[in-house]
Short mmCIF file of C-alpha atoms in Angstrom, two decimals:
data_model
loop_
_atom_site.label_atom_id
_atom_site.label_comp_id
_atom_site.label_asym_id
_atom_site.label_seq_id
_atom_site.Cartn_x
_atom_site.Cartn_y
_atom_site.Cartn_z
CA UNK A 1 6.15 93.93 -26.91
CA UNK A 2 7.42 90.67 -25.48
CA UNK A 3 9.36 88.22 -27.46
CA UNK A 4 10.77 84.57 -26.47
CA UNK A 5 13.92 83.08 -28.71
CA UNK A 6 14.65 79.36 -28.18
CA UNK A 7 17.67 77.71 -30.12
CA UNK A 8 18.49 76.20 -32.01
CA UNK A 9 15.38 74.94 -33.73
CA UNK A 10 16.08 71.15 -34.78
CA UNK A 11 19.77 69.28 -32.97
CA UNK A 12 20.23 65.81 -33.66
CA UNK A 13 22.62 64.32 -31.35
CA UNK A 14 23.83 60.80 -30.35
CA UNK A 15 22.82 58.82 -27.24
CA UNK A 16 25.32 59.76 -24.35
CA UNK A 17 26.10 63.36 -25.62
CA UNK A 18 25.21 66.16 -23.42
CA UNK A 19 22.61 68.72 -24.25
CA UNK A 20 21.99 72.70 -23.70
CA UNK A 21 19.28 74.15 -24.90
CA UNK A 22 18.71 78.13 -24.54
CA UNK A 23 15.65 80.12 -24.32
CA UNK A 24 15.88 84.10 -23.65
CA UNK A 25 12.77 86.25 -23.27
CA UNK A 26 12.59 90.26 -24.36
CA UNK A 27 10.27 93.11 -23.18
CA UNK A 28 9.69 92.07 -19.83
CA UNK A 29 11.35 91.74 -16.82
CA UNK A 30 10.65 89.13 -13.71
CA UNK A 31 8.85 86.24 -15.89
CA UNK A 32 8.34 82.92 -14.82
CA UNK A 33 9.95 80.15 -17.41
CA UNK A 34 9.14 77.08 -17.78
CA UNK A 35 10.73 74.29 -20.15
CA UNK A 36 7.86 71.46 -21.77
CA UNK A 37 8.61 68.29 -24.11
CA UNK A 38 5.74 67.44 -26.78
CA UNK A 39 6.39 63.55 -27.19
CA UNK A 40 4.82 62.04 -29.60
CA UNK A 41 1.14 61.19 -29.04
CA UNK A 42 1.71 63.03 -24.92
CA UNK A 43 0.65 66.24 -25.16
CA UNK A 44 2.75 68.78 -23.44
CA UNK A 45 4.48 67.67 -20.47
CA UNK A 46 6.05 70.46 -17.66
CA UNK A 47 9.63 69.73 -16.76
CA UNK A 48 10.61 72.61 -15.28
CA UNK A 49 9.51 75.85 -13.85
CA UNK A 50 11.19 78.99 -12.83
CA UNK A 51 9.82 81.94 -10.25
CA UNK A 52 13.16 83.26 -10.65
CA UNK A 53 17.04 83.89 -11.09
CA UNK A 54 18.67 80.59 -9.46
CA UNK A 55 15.26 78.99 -8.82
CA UNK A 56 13.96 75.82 -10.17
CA UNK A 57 11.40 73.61 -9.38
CA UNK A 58 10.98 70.03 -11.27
CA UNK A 59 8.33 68.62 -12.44
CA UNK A 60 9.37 65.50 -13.36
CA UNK A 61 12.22 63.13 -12.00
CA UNK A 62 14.70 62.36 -15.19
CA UNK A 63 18.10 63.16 -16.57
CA UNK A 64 17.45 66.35 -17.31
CA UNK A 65 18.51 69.57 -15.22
CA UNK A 66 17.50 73.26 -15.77
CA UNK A 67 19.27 76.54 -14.66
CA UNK A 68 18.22 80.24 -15.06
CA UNK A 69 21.87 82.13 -14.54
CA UNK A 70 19.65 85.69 -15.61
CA UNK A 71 16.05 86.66 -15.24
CA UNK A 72 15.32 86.51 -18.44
CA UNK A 73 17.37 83.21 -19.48
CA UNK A 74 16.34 79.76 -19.25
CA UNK A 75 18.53 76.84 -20.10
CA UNK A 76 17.61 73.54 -20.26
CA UNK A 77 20.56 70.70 -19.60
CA UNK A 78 21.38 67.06 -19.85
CA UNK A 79 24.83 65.42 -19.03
CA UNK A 80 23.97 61.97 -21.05
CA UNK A 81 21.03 61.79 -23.56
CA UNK A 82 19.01 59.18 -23.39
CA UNK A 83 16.94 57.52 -26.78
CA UNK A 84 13.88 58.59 -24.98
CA UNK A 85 14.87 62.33 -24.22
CA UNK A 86 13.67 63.06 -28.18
CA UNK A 87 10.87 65.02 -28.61
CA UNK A 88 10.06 68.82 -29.25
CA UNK A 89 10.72 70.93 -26.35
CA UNK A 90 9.60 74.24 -25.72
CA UNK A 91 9.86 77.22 -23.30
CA UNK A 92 7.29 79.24 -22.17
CA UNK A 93 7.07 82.67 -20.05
CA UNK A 94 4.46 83.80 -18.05
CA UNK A 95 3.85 87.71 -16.53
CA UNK A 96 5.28 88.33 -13.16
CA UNK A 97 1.57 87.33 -10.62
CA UNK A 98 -0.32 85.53 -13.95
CA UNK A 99 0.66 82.31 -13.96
CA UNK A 100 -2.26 80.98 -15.77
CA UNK A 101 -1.03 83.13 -18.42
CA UNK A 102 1.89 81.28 -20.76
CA UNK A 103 3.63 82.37 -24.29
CA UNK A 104 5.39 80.00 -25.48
CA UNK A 105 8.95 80.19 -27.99
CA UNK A 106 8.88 78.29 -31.31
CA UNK A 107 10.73 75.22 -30.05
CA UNK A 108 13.71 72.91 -30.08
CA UNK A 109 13.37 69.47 -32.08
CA UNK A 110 15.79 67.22 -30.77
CA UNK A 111 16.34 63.83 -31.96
CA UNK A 112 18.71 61.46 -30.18
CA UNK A 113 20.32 58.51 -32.26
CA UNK B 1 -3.81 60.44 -13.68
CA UNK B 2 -4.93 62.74 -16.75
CA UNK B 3 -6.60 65.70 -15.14
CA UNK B 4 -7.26 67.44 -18.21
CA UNK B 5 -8.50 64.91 -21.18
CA UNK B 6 -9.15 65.41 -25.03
CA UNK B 7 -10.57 62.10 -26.23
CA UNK B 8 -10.95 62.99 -29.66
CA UNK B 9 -6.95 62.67 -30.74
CA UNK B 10 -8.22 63.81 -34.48
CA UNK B 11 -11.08 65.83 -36.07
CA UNK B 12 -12.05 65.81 -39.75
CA UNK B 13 -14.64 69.00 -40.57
CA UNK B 14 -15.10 70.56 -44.45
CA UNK B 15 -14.43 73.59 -44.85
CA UNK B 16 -17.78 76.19 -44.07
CA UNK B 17 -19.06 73.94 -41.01
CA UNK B 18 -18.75 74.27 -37.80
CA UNK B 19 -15.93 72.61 -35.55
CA UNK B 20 -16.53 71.21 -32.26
CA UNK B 21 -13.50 70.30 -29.99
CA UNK B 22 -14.23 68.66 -26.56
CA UNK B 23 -11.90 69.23 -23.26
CA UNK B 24 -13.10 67.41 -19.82
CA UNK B 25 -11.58 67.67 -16.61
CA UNK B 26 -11.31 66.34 -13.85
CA UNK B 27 -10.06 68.49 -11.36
CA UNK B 28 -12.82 70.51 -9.49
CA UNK B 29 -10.35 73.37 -8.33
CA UNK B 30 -9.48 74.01 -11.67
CA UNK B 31 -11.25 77.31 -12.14
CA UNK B 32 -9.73 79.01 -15.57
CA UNK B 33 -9.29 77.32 -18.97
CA UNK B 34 -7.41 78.22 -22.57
CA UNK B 35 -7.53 76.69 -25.35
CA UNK B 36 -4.12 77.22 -27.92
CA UNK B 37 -3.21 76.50 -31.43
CA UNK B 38 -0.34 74.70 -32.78
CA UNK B 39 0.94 74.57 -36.06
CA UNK B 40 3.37 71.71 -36.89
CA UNK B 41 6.98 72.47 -35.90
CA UNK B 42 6.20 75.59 -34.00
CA UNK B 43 5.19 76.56 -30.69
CA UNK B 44 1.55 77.12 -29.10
CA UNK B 45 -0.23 80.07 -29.72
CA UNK B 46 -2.74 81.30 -26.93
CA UNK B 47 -6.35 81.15 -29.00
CA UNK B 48 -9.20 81.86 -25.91
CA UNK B 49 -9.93 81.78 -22.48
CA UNK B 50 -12.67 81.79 -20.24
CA UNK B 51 -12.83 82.07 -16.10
CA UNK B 52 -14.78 79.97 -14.27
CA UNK B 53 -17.76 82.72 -13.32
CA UNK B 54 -18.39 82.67 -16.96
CA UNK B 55 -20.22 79.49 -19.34
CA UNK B 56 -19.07 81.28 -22.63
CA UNK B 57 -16.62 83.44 -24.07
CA UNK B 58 -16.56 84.71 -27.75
CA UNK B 59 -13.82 86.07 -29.92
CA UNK B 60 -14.77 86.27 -33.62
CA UNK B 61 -15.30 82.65 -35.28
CA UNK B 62 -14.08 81.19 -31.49
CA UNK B 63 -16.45 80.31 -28.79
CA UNK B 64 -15.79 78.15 -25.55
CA UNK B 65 -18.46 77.26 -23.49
CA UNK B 66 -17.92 75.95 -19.91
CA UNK B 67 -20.00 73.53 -18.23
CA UNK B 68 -18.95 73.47 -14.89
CA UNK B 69 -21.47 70.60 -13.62
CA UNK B 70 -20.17 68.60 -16.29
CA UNK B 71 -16.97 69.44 -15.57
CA UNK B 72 -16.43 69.79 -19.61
CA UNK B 73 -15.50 72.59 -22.06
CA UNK B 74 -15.66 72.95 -26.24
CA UNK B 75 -14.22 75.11 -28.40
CA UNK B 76 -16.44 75.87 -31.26
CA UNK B 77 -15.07 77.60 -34.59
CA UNK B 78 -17.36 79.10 -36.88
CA UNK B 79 -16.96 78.88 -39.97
CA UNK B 80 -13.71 76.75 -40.19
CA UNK B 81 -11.21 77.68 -42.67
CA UNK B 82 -8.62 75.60 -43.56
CA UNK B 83 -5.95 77.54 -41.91
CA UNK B 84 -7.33 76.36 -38.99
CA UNK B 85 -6.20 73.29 -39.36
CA UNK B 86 -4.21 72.76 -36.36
CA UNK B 87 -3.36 70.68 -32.86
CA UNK B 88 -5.80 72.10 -30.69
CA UNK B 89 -4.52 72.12 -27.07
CA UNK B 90 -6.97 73.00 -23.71
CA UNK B 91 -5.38 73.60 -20.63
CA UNK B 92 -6.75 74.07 -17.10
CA UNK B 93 -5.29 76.07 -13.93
CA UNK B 94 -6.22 76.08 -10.46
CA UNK B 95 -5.75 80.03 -10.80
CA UNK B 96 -8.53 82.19 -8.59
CA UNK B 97 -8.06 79.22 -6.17
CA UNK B 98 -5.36 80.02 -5.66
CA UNK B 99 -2.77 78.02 -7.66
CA UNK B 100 0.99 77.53 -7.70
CA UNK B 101 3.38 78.95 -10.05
CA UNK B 102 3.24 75.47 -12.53
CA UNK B 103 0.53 77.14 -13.90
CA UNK B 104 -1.20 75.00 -16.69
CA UNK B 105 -1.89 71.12 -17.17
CA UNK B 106 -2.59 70.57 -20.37
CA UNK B 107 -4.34 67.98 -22.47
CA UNK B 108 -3.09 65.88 -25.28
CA UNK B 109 -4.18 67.48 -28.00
CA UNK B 110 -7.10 66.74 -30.95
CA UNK B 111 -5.33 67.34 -34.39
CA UNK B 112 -8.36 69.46 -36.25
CA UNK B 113 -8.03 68.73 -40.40
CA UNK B 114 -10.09 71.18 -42.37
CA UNK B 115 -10.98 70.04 -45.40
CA UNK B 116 -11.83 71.90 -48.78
#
């Protein structure tokens, strides 16, 4: 069966600091990834997508970058956090051809001070 | 522009009745819907679907109907429990139409409180 990790589950972290998050699926191979933020009161929000290794497509313009170095590895990035990059984030994975399909990881709460 | 809208933010429903959550859209390619479940802390869990050919799908105490004219879906649960107290999420793709790889827009959410 398929399994997604994210970590680590809650990182505070002060404004300016840079930021990795890391998301890894198991039991399947040529997923596409895709990294969301749950602000508070917004819903989920797509930042990033992934149809595969070294391909990204973003969803929305900010200071945050994404990479996938292996098929199954997702990493989400920021150089300098900003006060409003707080918020839950989570990864999700879809079967290779059923995109309307997603399973997402148990999340990342991050809370920049 | 909100293409997929829950207008309710929160539901309150005691426990034994039935709960009603409303998802419109506004989207006309949008042609498959999902509704998850999310537990504080913890990420969505995929609840039920239903394809566009199709104005209901049932899976145990879960029913969605789809009302294409309307361009509006609800997820009823029957009876509700109070571990189904939960952010209810719908979400919409563009899928037998042929949609991209960003897969799902979602809505924001109506936070369903069970109570005893």
């Amino acid at each position: 069966s398929q399994t997604i990790h994210q970590w680590p589950a809650t990182l505070v972290q002060p404004v300016g600091s840079p930021l990795s998050l890391e998301c890894t699926v198991e039991g399947t191979s040529n997923p596409n990834l895709y990294w969301y933020r749950q602000a508070a009161g917004r819903g989920l929000q797509l930042l990033f997508y992934s149809v595969g290794i070294g391909q990204i497509s973003s969803e929305v313009p900010q200071n945050l970058s994404a990479s996938r170095p292996q098929d199954r590895q997702f990493i989400l990035s920021s150089k300098k956090l900003l006060l409003s990059d707080s918020g839950f984030y989570l990864c999700a994975w879809a079967p290779l051809g059923a995109y309307n399909e997603q399973f997402f990881g148990p999340g990342t709460r991050l809370t920049v001070l | 522009d909100q293409q997929v809208k829950q207008n309710s933010p929160s539901l309150s429903v005691q426990e034994g009745r039935i709960s009603i959550l409303n998802c419109d859209y506004t989207n006309s390619m949008f042609d498959y819907f999902l509704w998850y479940k999310k537990y504080p802390a913890e990420g969505p869990t995929f609840l039920i679907s239903i394809s566009s050919i199709k104005d209901k799908n049932e899976d145990g105490r879960f029913t969605v109907f789809l009302n294409k004219s309307a361009k509006h879906l609800s997820l009823h649960i029957v009876p509700s429990q109070p571990g189904d107290s939960a952010v209810y999420f719908c979400a919409a793709s563009a899928w037998y139409s042929g949609g991209g790889a960003d897969g799902l827009t979602f809505g924001k959410g109506t936070h369903l409180i069970i109570q005893p």
